Amino acid sequence: MLNLQLFQKIISENNSFILTTHVNPDGDGLGSELAMKHFLQKMGKSISILNHSETPKQYDFLDKTNSELLCFDEKRDATKISSVDCIMILDTNQGNRLRSMEQFVKNSSATKVIVDHHLEPEMFADEYFIDDGFSSTGEIVFNLLDAIREEKTDVNFDKQIATELYIAIMTDTGSFRFPRTNIETHLIIAELLSYGVDPTEAFANVYERWSKGRMILLGKALDEMKFAFDNKLAYIVCTKKMFEETQTNVEETDSFTTFPMSIEGVLGAVLINELDNGVKISFRSKGNIPFNELAKEYNGGGHKNAAGTRVHNVQLNEIVKDVIAKAEKYLKV
Ligand SMILES: [Mn+2]
């Protein structure tokens, strides 16, 4: 349950805010930050967004002037983090997911607020607006801001804020099909559309700007896809060689798991990307198969059906074998 009154109180009692989200931010993290920023600015608040990571190319259209989604710079920003009134962390609840910003955030005397829809928060903040019943952080942000605009009738959504929330919700629901997509989600989307959001344009901006290399990488990866355990598990590996050949990077494998998951009978998919010093692994599963538990075996985390991790100092072949072997027990349904 979200404590809407408490959120309103925090907003009214503070004037300067820093908003941040997790490393390798996604549409939900970035859209939520921007919507929160633009709404609070309308209330006269002073808002900065600082992220550990640069904005992925897929989401560069959200910040056309390249001036809103700033990358944390210790020299420029350390003082600001320590002197700001309130730090709001969106779409993650783990300090280590803030990477280079973690210690600065934790050491700041600012009021720390977490707005998120993931389970098992790390208890380093002052207030938590967490509910894992929501499809996305965007949906939570909608509800928090909706309560404010009911109170303060001179502040409202507009097309830009609505589009940012739409992108947050669209991306985290897999375009409105993942399990926590419900009536509430669609009612919120209907409300956002009333502000002039263009669904065709929003989808095209996020999903129809692939590089040629990315599509070729996908082709190579699918060509080498392997199956295990009676075809219940499908797994794909992207090697450094494949990234070099296609002039792509790990970021561009985002959503590759959709393809093995589309095969009838496949209950779980694993995507293993080779890094300079280890691997990045994405886990996807259906129904009650808890692949977040599989991710936890490698110090990762996420949701039951979508989780991930990074493992360093391992040989690619070894880790692939190990992950597949460990996956078997979760697939027994
Ligand atoms: Mn999210």
Short mmCIF file of C-alpha atoms and ligand atoms in Angstrom, two decimals:
data_model
loop_
_atom_site.label_atom_id
_atom_site.label_comp_id
_atom_site.label_asym_id
_atom_site.label_seq_id
_atom_site.Cartn_x
_atom_site.Cartn_y
_atom_site.Cartn_z
CA MET A 1 0.00 0.00 0.00
CA LEU A 2 1.24 3.45 -0.88
CA ASN A 3 1.00 6.10 1.81
CA LEU A 4 -0.16 8.98 -0.39
CA GLN A 5 -0.45 11.48 2.48
CA LEU A 6 3.12 10.79 3.53
CA PHE A 7 4.32 11.34 -0.03
CA GLN A 8 2.48 14.67 -0.23
CA LYS A 9 4.02 15.69 3.08
CA ILE A 10 7.54 14.91 1.85
CA ILE A 11 6.98 16.89 -1.34
CA SER A 12 5.58 19.89 0.47
CA GLU A 13 8.31 19.93 3.15
CA ASN A 14 11.25 19.78 0.73
CA ASN A 15 12.31 22.13 -2.05
CA SER A 16 15.34 20.61 -3.74
CA PHE A 17 15.33 17.04 -5.00
CA ILE A 18 17.77 14.71 -6.71
CA LEU A 19 16.15 11.84 -8.58
CA THR A 20 18.05 8.72 -9.51
CA THR A 21 17.56 5.19 -10.79
CA HIS A 22 19.46 1.94 -11.22
CA VAL A 23 22.58 1.21 -13.27
CA ASN A 24 21.77 0.50 -16.94
CA PRO A 25 18.46 2.31 -16.64
CA ASP A 26 15.39 1.11 -18.51
CA GLY A 27 12.27 2.84 -19.78
CA ASP A 28 10.58 2.50 -16.40
CA GLY A 29 13.42 4.10 -14.46
CA LEU A 30 13.98 6.93 -16.92
CA GLY A 31 10.32 7.63 -17.71
CA SER A 32 9.51 7.67 -13.99
CA GLU A 33 12.35 10.09 -13.24
CA LEU A 34 11.35 12.48 -16.01
CA ALA A 35 7.65 12.45 -15.17
CA MET A 36 8.44 13.05 -11.50
CA LYS A 37 10.84 15.86 -12.43
CA HIS A 38 8.48 17.66 -14.77
CA PHE A 39 5.54 17.40 -12.39
CA LEU A 40 7.47 18.62 -9.35
CA GLN A 41 8.95 21.47 -11.41
CA LYS A 42 5.42 22.64 -12.07
CA MET A 43 5.07 22.88 -8.28
CA GLY A 44 8.10 25.16 -8.18
CA LYS A 45 10.52 22.56 -6.87
CA SER A 46 14.15 22.43 -7.89
CA ILE A 47 14.87 19.03 -9.45
CA SER A 48 17.98 17.34 -10.83
CA ILE A 49 18.23 13.86 -12.27
CA LEU A 50 21.58 12.14 -11.69
CA ASN A 51 22.19 8.57 -12.82
CA HIS A 52 25.23 6.34 -12.55
CA SER A 53 24.88 5.25 -16.18
CA GLU A 54 24.65 7.18 -19.37
CA THR A 55 21.22 7.01 -20.96
CA PRO A 56 21.06 3.99 -23.29
CA LYS A 57 20.65 4.90 -26.96
CA GLN A 58 17.21 3.27 -26.99
CA TYR A 59 15.96 6.00 -24.65
CA ASP A 60 17.90 9.02 -25.90
CA PHE A 61 14.69 10.44 -27.43
CA LEU A 62 13.38 11.07 -23.89
CA ASP A 63 16.01 13.78 -23.46
CA LYS A 64 16.35 15.44 -26.84
CA THR A 65 18.48 18.32 -25.55
CA ASN A 66 20.72 15.90 -23.64
CA SER A 67 20.44 18.12 -20.59
CA GLU A 68 18.01 16.39 -18.24
CA LEU A 69 19.27 12.85 -17.71
CA LEU A 70 22.70 13.64 -16.30
CA CYS A 71 25.41 11.15 -15.62
CA PHE A 72 26.84 11.38 -12.07
CA ASP A 73 30.11 13.29 -11.97
CA GLU A 74 31.75 13.13 -8.55
CA LYS A 75 33.54 16.50 -8.91
CA ARG A 76 30.45 18.34 -10.06
CA ASP A 77 27.78 16.53 -8.02
CA ALA A 78 29.18 15.28 -4.70
CA THR A 79 28.42 18.52 -2.83
CA LYS A 80 24.99 18.70 -4.36
CA ILE A 81 24.11 15.19 -3.18
CA SER A 82 25.19 16.05 0.36
CA SER A 83 23.31 19.35 0.51
CA VAL A 84 20.04 18.57 -1.32
CA ASP A 85 16.82 18.32 0.72
CA CYS A 86 15.58 15.01 -0.63
CA ILE A 87 16.96 12.15 -2.72
CA MET A 88 14.39 10.03 -4.50
CA ILE A 89 15.45 6.62 -5.80
CA LEU A 90 13.20 5.22 -8.48
CA ASP A 91 12.78 1.66 -9.80
CA THR A 92 15.32 0.03 -7.51
CA ASN A 93 15.62 -0.46 -3.78
CA GLN A 94 19.20 -1.73 -3.56
CA GLY A 95 22.04 0.65 -2.78
CA ASN A 96 24.54 -1.27 -4.91
CA ARG A 97 22.36 -0.72 -7.99
CA LEU A 98 23.33 2.97 -7.72
CA ARG A 99 26.97 1.93 -8.24
CA SER A 100 29.23 5.03 -8.12
CA MET A 101 26.51 7.07 -6.38
CA GLU A 102 25.80 4.57 -3.61
CA GLN A 103 28.13 5.92 -0.93
CA PHE A 104 27.30 9.55 -1.70
CA VAL A 105 23.58 8.84 -1.41
CA LYS A 106 23.95 6.80 1.77
CA ASN A 107 26.20 9.41 3.42
CA SER A 108 23.95 12.33 2.51
CA SER A 109 21.84 13.84 5.26
CA ALA A 110 19.01 14.37 2.75
CA THR A 111 15.66 12.67 3.29
CA LYS A 112 15.95 9.46 1.26
CA VAL A 113 12.86 8.12 -0.42
CA ILE A 114 12.49 4.92 -2.43
CA VAL A 115 9.74 4.57 -5.03
CA ASP A 116 9.77 1.08 -6.47
CA HIS A 117 7.92 -2.12 -7.33
CA HIS A 118 10.58 -4.70 -6.43
CA LEU A 119 10.62 -7.02 -3.43
CA GLU A 120 12.95 -7.09 -0.43
CA PRO A 121 14.23 -3.50 -0.12
CA GLU A 122 17.54 -2.70 1.48
CA MET A 123 16.68 -0.60 4.53
CA PHE A 124 18.87 2.47 4.00
CA ALA A 125 16.18 5.03 3.14
CA ASP A 126 13.90 7.12 5.36
CA GLU A 127 10.64 6.39 3.56
CA TYR A 128 9.52 3.64 1.21
CA PHE A 129 6.82 3.80 -1.42
CA ILE A 130 7.04 0.21 -2.52
CA ASP A 131 4.35 -2.13 -3.76
CA ASP A 132 5.23 -5.11 -5.89
CA GLY A 133 1.62 -5.43 -6.97
CA PHE A 134 2.23 -2.68 -9.52
CA SER A 135 3.37 -3.44 -13.06
CA SER A 136 5.94 -0.68 -13.02
CA THR A 137 7.40 2.18 -11.06
CA GLY A 138 5.64 4.39 -13.62
CA GLU A 139 2.29 3.17 -12.32
CA ILE A 140 3.31 3.99 -8.74
CA VAL A 141 4.52 7.45 -9.79
CA PHE A 142 1.19 8.02 -11.53
CA ASN A 143 -0.66 7.23 -8.30
CA LEU A 144 1.61 9.40 -6.15
CA LEU A 145 1.29 12.39 -8.49
CA ASP A 146 -2.42 11.78 -9.06
CA ALA A 147 -2.98 12.26 -5.32
CA ILE A 148 -1.08 15.56 -5.41
CA ARG A 149 -3.00 16.93 -8.38
CA GLU A 150 -6.30 16.10 -6.66
CA GLU A 151 -5.15 18.24 -3.78
CA LYS A 152 -3.46 20.99 -5.77
CA THR A 153 -5.79 21.61 -8.64
CA ASP A 154 -3.45 24.13 -10.30
CA VAL A 155 -0.87 21.42 -11.06
CA ASN A 156 -1.70 18.72 -13.57
CA PHE A 157 -0.28 16.27 -16.07
CA ASP A 158 0.44 17.37 -19.62
CA LYS A 159 1.33 15.58 -22.84
CA GLN A 160 5.03 15.35 -21.97
CA ILE A 161 4.53 13.97 -18.45
CA ALA A 162 1.83 11.60 -19.71
CA THR A 163 4.15 10.34 -22.47
CA GLU A 164 6.97 9.74 -19.97
CA LEU A 165 4.65 7.73 -17.72
CA TYR A 166 3.27 5.89 -20.75
CA ILE A 167 6.80 4.87 -21.80
CA ALA A 168 7.58 3.73 -18.25
CA ILE A 169 4.48 1.54 -18.09
CA MET A 170 4.65 0.32 -21.70
CA THR A 171 8.25 -0.87 -21.37
CA ASP A 172 7.88 -2.55 -17.97
CA THR A 173 4.70 -4.39 -18.97
CA GLY A 174 6.23 -5.65 -22.22
CA SER A 175 3.70 -3.50 -24.05
CA PHE A 176 0.84 -4.37 -21.71
CA ARG A 177 1.13 -8.14 -21.57
CA PHE A 178 3.23 -9.12 -18.52
CA PRO A 179 1.45 -10.70 -15.53
CA ARG A 180 0.88 -7.59 -13.41
CA THR A 181 -0.87 -5.74 -16.24
CA ASN A 182 -4.41 -5.32 -14.93
CA ILE A 183 -7.53 -3.16 -15.08
CA GLU A 184 -5.80 -0.44 -13.05
CA THR A 185 -2.93 -0.35 -15.54
CA HIS A 186 -5.31 0.15 -18.45
CA LEU A 187 -7.34 2.78 -16.63
CA ILE A 188 -4.13 4.71 -16.02
CA ILE A 189 -3.16 4.32 -19.69
CA ALA A 190 -6.60 5.61 -20.72
CA GLU A 191 -6.08 8.65 -18.53
CA LEU A 192 -2.62 9.24 -20.01
CA LEU A 193 -3.99 8.99 -23.55
CA SER A 194 -6.45 11.74 -22.72
CA TYR A 195 -3.42 14.08 -22.50
CA GLY A 196 -2.51 13.35 -26.11
CA VAL A 197 0.03 10.52 -25.83
CA ASP A 198 0.65 9.01 -29.27
CA PRO A 199 0.95 5.20 -28.76
CA THR A 200 2.29 4.59 -32.28
CA GLU A 201 5.04 7.15 -31.84
CA ALA A 202 5.88 5.96 -28.32
CA PHE A 203 6.26 2.36 -29.48
CA ALA A 204 8.28 3.34 -32.55
CA ASN A 205 10.65 5.50 -30.47
CA VAL A 206 11.44 2.65 -28.10
CA TYR A 207 11.29 -0.45 -30.29
CA GLU A 208 11.71 0.50 -33.93
CA ARG A 209 15.12 2.15 -33.92
CA TRP A 210 17.37 -0.94 -34.02
CA SER A 211 20.72 -0.75 -35.74
CA LYS A 212 21.31 -3.22 -38.57
CA GLY A 213 24.08 -4.79 -36.49
CA ARG A 214 21.69 -5.45 -33.65
CA MET A 215 19.34 -7.38 -35.93
CA ILE A 216 22.25 -9.38 -37.34
CA LEU A 217 23.44 -10.13 -33.79
CA LEU A 218 19.97 -11.40 -32.94
CA GLY A 219 20.05 -13.61 -36.03
CA LYS A 220 23.41 -15.10 -35.04
CA ALA A 221 22.32 -15.59 -31.44
CA LEU A 222 19.10 -17.36 -32.42
CA ASP A 223 20.97 -19.50 -34.94
CA GLU A 224 23.06 -20.83 -32.05
CA MET A 225 20.20 -21.17 -29.57
CA LYS A 226 20.30 -24.39 -27.53
CA PHE A 227 17.67 -26.34 -25.64
CA ALA A 228 17.73 -28.48 -22.53
CA PHE A 229 15.44 -30.51 -20.29
CA ASP A 230 12.92 -31.65 -22.88
CA ASN A 231 12.96 -28.20 -24.52
CA LYS A 232 11.65 -26.57 -21.35
CA LEU A 233 14.76 -24.39 -21.23
CA ALA A 234 16.18 -22.41 -24.14
CA TYR A 235 19.41 -20.49 -23.88
CA ILE A 236 21.39 -18.14 -26.04
CA VAL A 237 24.92 -16.87 -25.72
CA CYS A 238 26.33 -13.66 -27.18
CA THR A 239 30.11 -13.75 -27.28
CA LYS A 240 32.52 -10.84 -27.45
CA LYS A 241 33.37 -12.00 -30.97
CA MET A 242 29.72 -11.68 -31.99
CA PHE A 243 29.57 -8.14 -30.56
CA GLU A 244 32.72 -7.20 -32.46
CA GLU A 245 31.51 -8.69 -35.75
CA THR A 246 28.21 -6.83 -35.58
CA GLN A 247 29.60 -3.64 -34.00
CA THR A 248 27.11 -3.89 -31.16
CA ASN A 249 27.30 -3.95 -27.38
CA VAL A 250 25.71 -5.84 -24.50
CA GLU A 251 23.06 -3.18 -24.06
CA GLU A 252 21.65 -4.12 -27.46
CA THR A 253 20.74 -7.66 -26.38
CA ASP A 254 17.96 -6.19 -24.27
CA SER A 255 14.74 -8.05 -25.21
CA PHE A 256 16.53 -10.95 -26.96
CA THR A 257 14.98 -13.29 -24.38
CA THR A 258 11.57 -12.53 -25.88
CA PHE A 259 12.36 -14.88 -28.77
CA PRO A 260 13.14 -18.13 -26.91
CA MET A 261 10.23 -17.33 -24.58
CA SER A 262 7.93 -17.26 -27.63
CA ILE A 263 8.54 -20.93 -28.39
CA GLU A 264 5.70 -23.25 -27.39
CA GLY A 265 6.71 -25.44 -24.47
CA VAL A 266 9.65 -23.28 -23.38
CA LEU A 267 9.19 -22.41 -19.71
CA GLY A 268 12.46 -20.66 -19.09
CA ALA A 269 15.08 -18.78 -21.08
CA VAL A 270 18.60 -17.70 -20.26
CA LEU A 271 20.64 -15.13 -22.14
CA ILE A 272 24.35 -15.08 -21.39
CA ASN A 273 26.41 -12.15 -22.64
CA GLU A 274 30.15 -12.32 -22.53
CA LEU A 275 31.83 -9.25 -20.98
CA ASP A 276 35.50 -8.32 -20.77
CA ASN A 277 35.75 -9.81 -17.33
CA GLY A 278 32.88 -12.26 -16.96
CA VAL A 279 29.26 -12.49 -18.05
CA LYS A 280 25.94 -10.72 -17.77
CA ILE A 281 23.04 -13.14 -17.46
CA SER A 282 19.32 -12.54 -17.97
CA PHE A 283 16.74 -15.04 -16.75
CA ARG A 284 13.14 -15.25 -17.94
CA SER A 285 10.50 -17.77 -16.88
CA LYS A 286 6.80 -18.46 -17.06
CA GLY A 287 4.18 -18.93 -14.35
CA ASN A 288 5.45 -20.20 -11.02
CA ILE A 289 9.01 -20.90 -12.05
CA PRO A 290 11.07 -18.65 -9.77
CA PHE A 291 14.05 -17.69 -11.89
CA ASN A 292 14.82 -14.89 -9.43
CA GLU A 293 15.92 -17.73 -7.14
CA LEU A 294 18.22 -18.98 -9.88
CA ALA A 295 19.60 -15.44 -10.24
CA LYS A 296 20.15 -15.33 -6.47
CA GLU A 297 22.49 -18.31 -6.74
CA TYR A 298 24.74 -15.86 -8.59
CA ASN A 299 24.10 -12.89 -6.28
CA GLY A 300 21.54 -11.48 -8.70
CA GLY A 301 17.93 -10.54 -8.27
CA GLY A 302 14.75 -9.30 -9.86
CA HIS A 303 11.22 -10.60 -10.20
CA LYS A 304 10.04 -14.20 -10.23
CA ASN A 305 9.77 -14.23 -14.02
CA ALA A 306 12.49 -11.72 -14.93
CA ALA A 307 15.83 -11.52 -13.17
CA GLY A 308 19.48 -10.98 -13.89
CA THR A 309 23.00 -10.87 -12.62
CA ARG A 310 26.66 -10.34 -13.51
CA VAL A 311 29.36 -12.85 -12.71
CA HIS A 312 33.01 -11.86 -12.88
CA ASN A 313 36.18 -13.87 -13.35
CA VAL A 314 34.57 -16.90 -14.98
CA GLN A 315 35.15 -18.77 -18.19
CA LEU A 316 32.23 -18.48 -20.59
CA ASN A 317 31.90 -22.22 -21.22
CA GLU A 318 32.08 -23.03 -17.53
CA ILE A 319 29.43 -20.57 -16.46
CA VAL A 320 27.06 -21.61 -19.27
CA LYS A 321 27.30 -25.23 -18.15
CA ASP A 322 26.87 -24.26 -14.51
CA VAL A 323 23.81 -22.05 -15.09
CA ILE A 324 22.04 -24.66 -17.18
CA ALA A 325 22.73 -27.36 -14.58
CA LYS A 326 21.41 -25.13 -11.77
CA ALA A 327 18.32 -24.18 -13.78
CA GLU A 328 17.00 -27.75 -13.93
CA LYS A 329 15.57 -27.90 -10.42
CA TYR A 330 13.43 -24.79 -10.97
CA LEU A 331 11.87 -26.22 -14.13
CA LYS A 332 10.27 -29.17 -12.36
CA VAL A 333 6.59 -28.26 -12.49
MN MN B 1 10.51 -1.24 -13.22
#
